[in-house]
Short mmCIF file of C-alpha atoms in Angstrom, two decimals:
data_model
loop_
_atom_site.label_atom_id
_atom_site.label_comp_id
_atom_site.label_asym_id
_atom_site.label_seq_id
_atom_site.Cartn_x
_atom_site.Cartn_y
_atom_site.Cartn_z
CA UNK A 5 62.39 -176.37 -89.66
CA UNK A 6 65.21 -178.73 -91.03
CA UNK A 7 64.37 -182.51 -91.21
CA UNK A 8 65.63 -185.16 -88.89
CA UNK A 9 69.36 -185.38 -88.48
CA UNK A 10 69.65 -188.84 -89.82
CA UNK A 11 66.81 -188.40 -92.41
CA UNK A 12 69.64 -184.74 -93.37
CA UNK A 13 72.73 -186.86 -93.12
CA UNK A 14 71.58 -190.13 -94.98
CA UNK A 15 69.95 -188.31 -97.68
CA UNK A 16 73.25 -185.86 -98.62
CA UNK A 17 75.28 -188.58 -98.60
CA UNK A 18 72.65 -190.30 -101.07
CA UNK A 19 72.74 -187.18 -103.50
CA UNK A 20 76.33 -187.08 -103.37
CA UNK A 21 76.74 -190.13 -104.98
CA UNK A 22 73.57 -189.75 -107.64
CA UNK A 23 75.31 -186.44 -108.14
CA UNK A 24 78.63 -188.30 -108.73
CA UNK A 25 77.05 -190.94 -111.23
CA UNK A 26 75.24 -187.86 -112.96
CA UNK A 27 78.50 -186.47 -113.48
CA UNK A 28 80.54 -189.36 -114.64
CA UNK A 29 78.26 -190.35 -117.24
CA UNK A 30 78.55 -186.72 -118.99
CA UNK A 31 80.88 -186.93 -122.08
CA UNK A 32 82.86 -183.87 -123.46
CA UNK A 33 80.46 -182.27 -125.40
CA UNK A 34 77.74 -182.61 -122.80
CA UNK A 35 80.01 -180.85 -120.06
CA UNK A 36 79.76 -178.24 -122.76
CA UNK A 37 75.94 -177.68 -123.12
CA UNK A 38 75.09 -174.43 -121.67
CA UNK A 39 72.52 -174.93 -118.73
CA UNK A 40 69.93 -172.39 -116.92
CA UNK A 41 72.50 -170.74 -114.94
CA UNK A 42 73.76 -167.92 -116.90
CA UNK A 43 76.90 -168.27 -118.09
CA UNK A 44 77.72 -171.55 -116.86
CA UNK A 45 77.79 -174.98 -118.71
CA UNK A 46 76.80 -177.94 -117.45
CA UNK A 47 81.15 -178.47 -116.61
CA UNK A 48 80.48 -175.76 -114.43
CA UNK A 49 77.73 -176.01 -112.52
CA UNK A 50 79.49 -179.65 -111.63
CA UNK A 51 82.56 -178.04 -110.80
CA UNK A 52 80.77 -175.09 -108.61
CA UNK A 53 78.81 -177.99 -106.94
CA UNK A 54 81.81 -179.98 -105.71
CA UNK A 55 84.30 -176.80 -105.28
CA UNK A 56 81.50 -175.60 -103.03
CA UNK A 57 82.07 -179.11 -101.02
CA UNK A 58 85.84 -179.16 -101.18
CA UNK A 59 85.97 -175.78 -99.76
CA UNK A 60 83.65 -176.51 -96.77
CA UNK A 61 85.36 -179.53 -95.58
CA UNK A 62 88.46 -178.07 -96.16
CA UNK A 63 87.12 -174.89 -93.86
CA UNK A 64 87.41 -172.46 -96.49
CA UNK A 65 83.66 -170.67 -95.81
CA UNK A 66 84.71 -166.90 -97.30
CA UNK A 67 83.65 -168.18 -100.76
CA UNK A 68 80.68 -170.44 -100.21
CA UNK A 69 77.42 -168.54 -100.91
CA UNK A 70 79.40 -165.60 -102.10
CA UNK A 71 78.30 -164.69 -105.86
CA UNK A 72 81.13 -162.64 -106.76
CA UNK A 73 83.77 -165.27 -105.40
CA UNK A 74 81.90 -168.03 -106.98
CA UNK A 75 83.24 -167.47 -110.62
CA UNK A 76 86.78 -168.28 -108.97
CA UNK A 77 85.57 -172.04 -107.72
CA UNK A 78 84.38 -172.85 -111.20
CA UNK A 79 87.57 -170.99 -112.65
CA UNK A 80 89.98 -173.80 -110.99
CA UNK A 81 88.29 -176.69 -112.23
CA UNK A 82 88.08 -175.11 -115.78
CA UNK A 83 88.50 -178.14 -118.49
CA UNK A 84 88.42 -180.85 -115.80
CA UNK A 85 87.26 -183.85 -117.15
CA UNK A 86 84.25 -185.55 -115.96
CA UNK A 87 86.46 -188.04 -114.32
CA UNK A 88 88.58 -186.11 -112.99
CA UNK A 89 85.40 -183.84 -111.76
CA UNK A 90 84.13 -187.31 -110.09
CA UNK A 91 87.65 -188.06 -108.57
CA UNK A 92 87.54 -184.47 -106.39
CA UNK A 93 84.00 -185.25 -105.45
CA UNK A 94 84.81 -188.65 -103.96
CA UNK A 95 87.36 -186.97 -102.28
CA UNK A 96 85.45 -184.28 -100.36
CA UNK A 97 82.38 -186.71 -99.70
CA UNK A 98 84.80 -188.75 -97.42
CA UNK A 99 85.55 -186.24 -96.17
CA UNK A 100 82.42 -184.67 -95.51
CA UNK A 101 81.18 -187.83 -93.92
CA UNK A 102 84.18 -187.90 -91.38
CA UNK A 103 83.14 -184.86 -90.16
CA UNK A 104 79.19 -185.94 -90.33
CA UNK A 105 80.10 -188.88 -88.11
CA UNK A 106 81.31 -186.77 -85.11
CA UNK A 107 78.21 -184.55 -85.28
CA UNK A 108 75.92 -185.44 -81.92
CA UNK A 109 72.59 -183.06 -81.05
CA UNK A 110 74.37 -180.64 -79.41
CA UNK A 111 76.70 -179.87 -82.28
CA UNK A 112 73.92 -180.01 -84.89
CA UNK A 113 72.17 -177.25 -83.24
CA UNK A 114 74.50 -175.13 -82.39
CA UNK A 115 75.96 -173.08 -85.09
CA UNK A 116 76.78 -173.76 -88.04
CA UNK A 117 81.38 -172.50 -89.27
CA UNK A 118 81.57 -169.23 -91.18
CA UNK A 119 79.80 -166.23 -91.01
CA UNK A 120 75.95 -167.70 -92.16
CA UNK A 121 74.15 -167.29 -89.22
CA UNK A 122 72.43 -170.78 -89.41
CA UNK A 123 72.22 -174.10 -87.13
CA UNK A 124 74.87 -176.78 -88.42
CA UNK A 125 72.00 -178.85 -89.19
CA UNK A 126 70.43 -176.08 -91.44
CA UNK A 127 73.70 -176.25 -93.06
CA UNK A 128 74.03 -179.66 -94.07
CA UNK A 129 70.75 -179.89 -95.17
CA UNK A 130 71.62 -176.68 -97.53
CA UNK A 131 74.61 -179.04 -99.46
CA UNK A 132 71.53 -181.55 -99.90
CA UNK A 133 69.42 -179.09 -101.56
CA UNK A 134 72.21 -177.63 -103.53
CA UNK A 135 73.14 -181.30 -104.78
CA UNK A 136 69.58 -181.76 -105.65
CA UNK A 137 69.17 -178.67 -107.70
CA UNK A 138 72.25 -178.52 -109.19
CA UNK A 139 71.74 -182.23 -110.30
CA UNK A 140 68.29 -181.60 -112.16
CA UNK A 141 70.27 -177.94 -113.77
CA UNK A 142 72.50 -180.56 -115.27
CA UNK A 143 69.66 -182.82 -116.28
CA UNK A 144 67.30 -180.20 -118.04
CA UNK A 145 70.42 -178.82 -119.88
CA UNK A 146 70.71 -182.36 -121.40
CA UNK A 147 67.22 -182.75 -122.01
CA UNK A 148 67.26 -185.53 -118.71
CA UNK A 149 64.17 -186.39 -116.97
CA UNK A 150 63.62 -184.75 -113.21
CA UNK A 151 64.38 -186.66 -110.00
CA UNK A 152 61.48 -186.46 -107.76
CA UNK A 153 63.46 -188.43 -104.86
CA UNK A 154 64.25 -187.34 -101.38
CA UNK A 155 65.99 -184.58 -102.70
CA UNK A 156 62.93 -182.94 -103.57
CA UNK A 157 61.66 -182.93 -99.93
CA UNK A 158 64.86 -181.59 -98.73
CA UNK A 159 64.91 -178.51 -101.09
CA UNK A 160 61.39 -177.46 -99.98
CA UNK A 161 62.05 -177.65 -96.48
CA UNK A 162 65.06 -175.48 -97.09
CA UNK A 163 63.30 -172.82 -99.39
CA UNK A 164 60.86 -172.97 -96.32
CA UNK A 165 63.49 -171.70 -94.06
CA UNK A 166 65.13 -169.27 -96.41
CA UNK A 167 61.53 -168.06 -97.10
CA UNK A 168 61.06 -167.23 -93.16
CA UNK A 169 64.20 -165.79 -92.41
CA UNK A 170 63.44 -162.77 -95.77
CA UNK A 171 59.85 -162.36 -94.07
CA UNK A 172 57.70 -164.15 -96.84
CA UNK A 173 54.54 -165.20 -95.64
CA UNK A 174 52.86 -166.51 -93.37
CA UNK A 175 52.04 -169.43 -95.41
CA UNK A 176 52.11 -173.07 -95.68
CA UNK A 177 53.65 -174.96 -98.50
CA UNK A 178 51.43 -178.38 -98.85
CA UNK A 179 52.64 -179.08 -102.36
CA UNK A 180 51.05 -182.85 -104.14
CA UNK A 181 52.87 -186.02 -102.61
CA UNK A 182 54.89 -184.81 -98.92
CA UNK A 183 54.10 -183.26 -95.75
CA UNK A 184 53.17 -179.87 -95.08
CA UNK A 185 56.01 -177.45 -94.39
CA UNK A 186 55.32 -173.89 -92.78
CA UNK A 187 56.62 -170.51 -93.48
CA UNK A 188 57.08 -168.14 -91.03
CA UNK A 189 54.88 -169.79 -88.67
CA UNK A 190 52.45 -171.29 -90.98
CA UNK A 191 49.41 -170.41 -91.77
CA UNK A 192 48.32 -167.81 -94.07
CA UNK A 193 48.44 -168.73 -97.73
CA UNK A 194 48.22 -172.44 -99.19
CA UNK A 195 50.73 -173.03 -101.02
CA UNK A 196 49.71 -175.96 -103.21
CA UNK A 197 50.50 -177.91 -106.63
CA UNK A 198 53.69 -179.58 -108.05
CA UNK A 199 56.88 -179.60 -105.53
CA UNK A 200 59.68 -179.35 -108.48
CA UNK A 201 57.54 -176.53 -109.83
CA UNK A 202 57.55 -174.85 -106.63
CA UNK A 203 61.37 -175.57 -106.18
CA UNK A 204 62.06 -173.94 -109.49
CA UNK A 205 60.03 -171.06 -108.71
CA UNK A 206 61.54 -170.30 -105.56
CA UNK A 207 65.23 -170.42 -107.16
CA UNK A 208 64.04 -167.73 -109.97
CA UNK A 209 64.61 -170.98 -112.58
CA UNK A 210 60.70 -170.60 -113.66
CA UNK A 211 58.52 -167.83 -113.38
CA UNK A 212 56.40 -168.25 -110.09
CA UNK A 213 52.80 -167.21 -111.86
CA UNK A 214 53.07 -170.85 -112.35
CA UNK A 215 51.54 -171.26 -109.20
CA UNK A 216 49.70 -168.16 -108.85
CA UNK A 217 52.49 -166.64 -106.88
CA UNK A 218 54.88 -163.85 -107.59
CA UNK A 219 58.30 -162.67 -107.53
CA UNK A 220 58.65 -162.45 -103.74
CA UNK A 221 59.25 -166.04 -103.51
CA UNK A 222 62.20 -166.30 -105.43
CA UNK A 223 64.79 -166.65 -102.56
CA UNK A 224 68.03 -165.17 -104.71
CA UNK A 225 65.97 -161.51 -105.73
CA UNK A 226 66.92 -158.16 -104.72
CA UNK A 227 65.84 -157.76 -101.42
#
């Protein structure tokens, strides 16, 4: 169940430019910290973020969401400066918002470009949650404190959908401080504690026994 349209549009354009601030204030040897993604420095989780972004508003979809083309986005920007990293990402979030400006109900629900099965509303709010997460990857590699901002309440309504479509549940994330969000019709288990936590856990960044849960909720495993 994706948020509100204006709630999804507002809030990605928000993250963009926290993400973009994030970014420029990295020096060199910061871009070069290694980071909770394996393999990648905090450079390159940066430059997968916004090559992710240039691609999709540049309708290149065959390499979005696609781990073994991924390597190739971060390849490009290999050694781009943090300026030069903010520069791009400027770039594609005009971008991004000239197509977000043309968007009325009927085109948010109907499908989202590519091959991903999803409303276009589903989709955007997927590039807020990757923002988000990708933003506080760069922040724990530098030893940053979390963001607990809108964000937050955008990645668990997406892990709620990604949780329904693989079959998890029922159950009913009510996680401390934001509305309830159902999986796969709600119900079921209570899914309660810390929403960050829970977002980690979900991604496979923390182990989920955290919250007395178990591997099954970690979105990216094996099916």
């Amino acid at each position: 169940m994706t948020l509100p349209r204006e709630e999804v549009l507002e809030g990605l354009q928000d993250e963009l430019v926290r993400f973009g601030e994030l970014v420029g204030s990295l020096s060199p040897d910061e871009l070069a910290q290694p980071t909770r993604c394996a393999g990648w420095t905090v450079g390159d989780v940066a430059a997968h973020m916004i090559g992710d972004m240039a691609d999709i508003t540049s309708g290149r979809f065959d390499r979005v969401g696609n781990p073994e083309l991924s390597q190739s986005i971060v390849d490009e920007r290999k050694g781009n400066t943090a300026a030069e990293l903010v520069e791009e990402l400027q770039g594609v979030q005009k971008a991004g918002a000239d197509i977000m400006a043309v968007l009325d109900d009927d085109a948010w629900a109907g499908p989202a470009p590519g091959d991903f099965g999803i409303p276009m509303g589903e989709g955007v709010e997927a590039l807020w949650y990757d923002a988000y997460v990708h933003g506080e990857d760069i922040r724990a590699a530098l030893g940053r404190p979390a963001t607990t901002g809108p964000g937050l309440r955008a990645s668990v309504s997406h892990l709620a959908d990604l949780l329904s479509q693989q079959s998890w549940g029922p159950a009913t994330l009510a996680l401390d401080g934001m509305s309830e969000f159902p999986v796969s019709g709600g119900g079921g288990q209570r899914v309660t504690g810390d929403p960050l936590e829970f977002v980690l856990a979900a991604t496979g960044r923390t182990h989920p026994s955290t919250l007395g849960l178990d591997d099954t909720v970690n979105v990216y495993r094996e099916q």
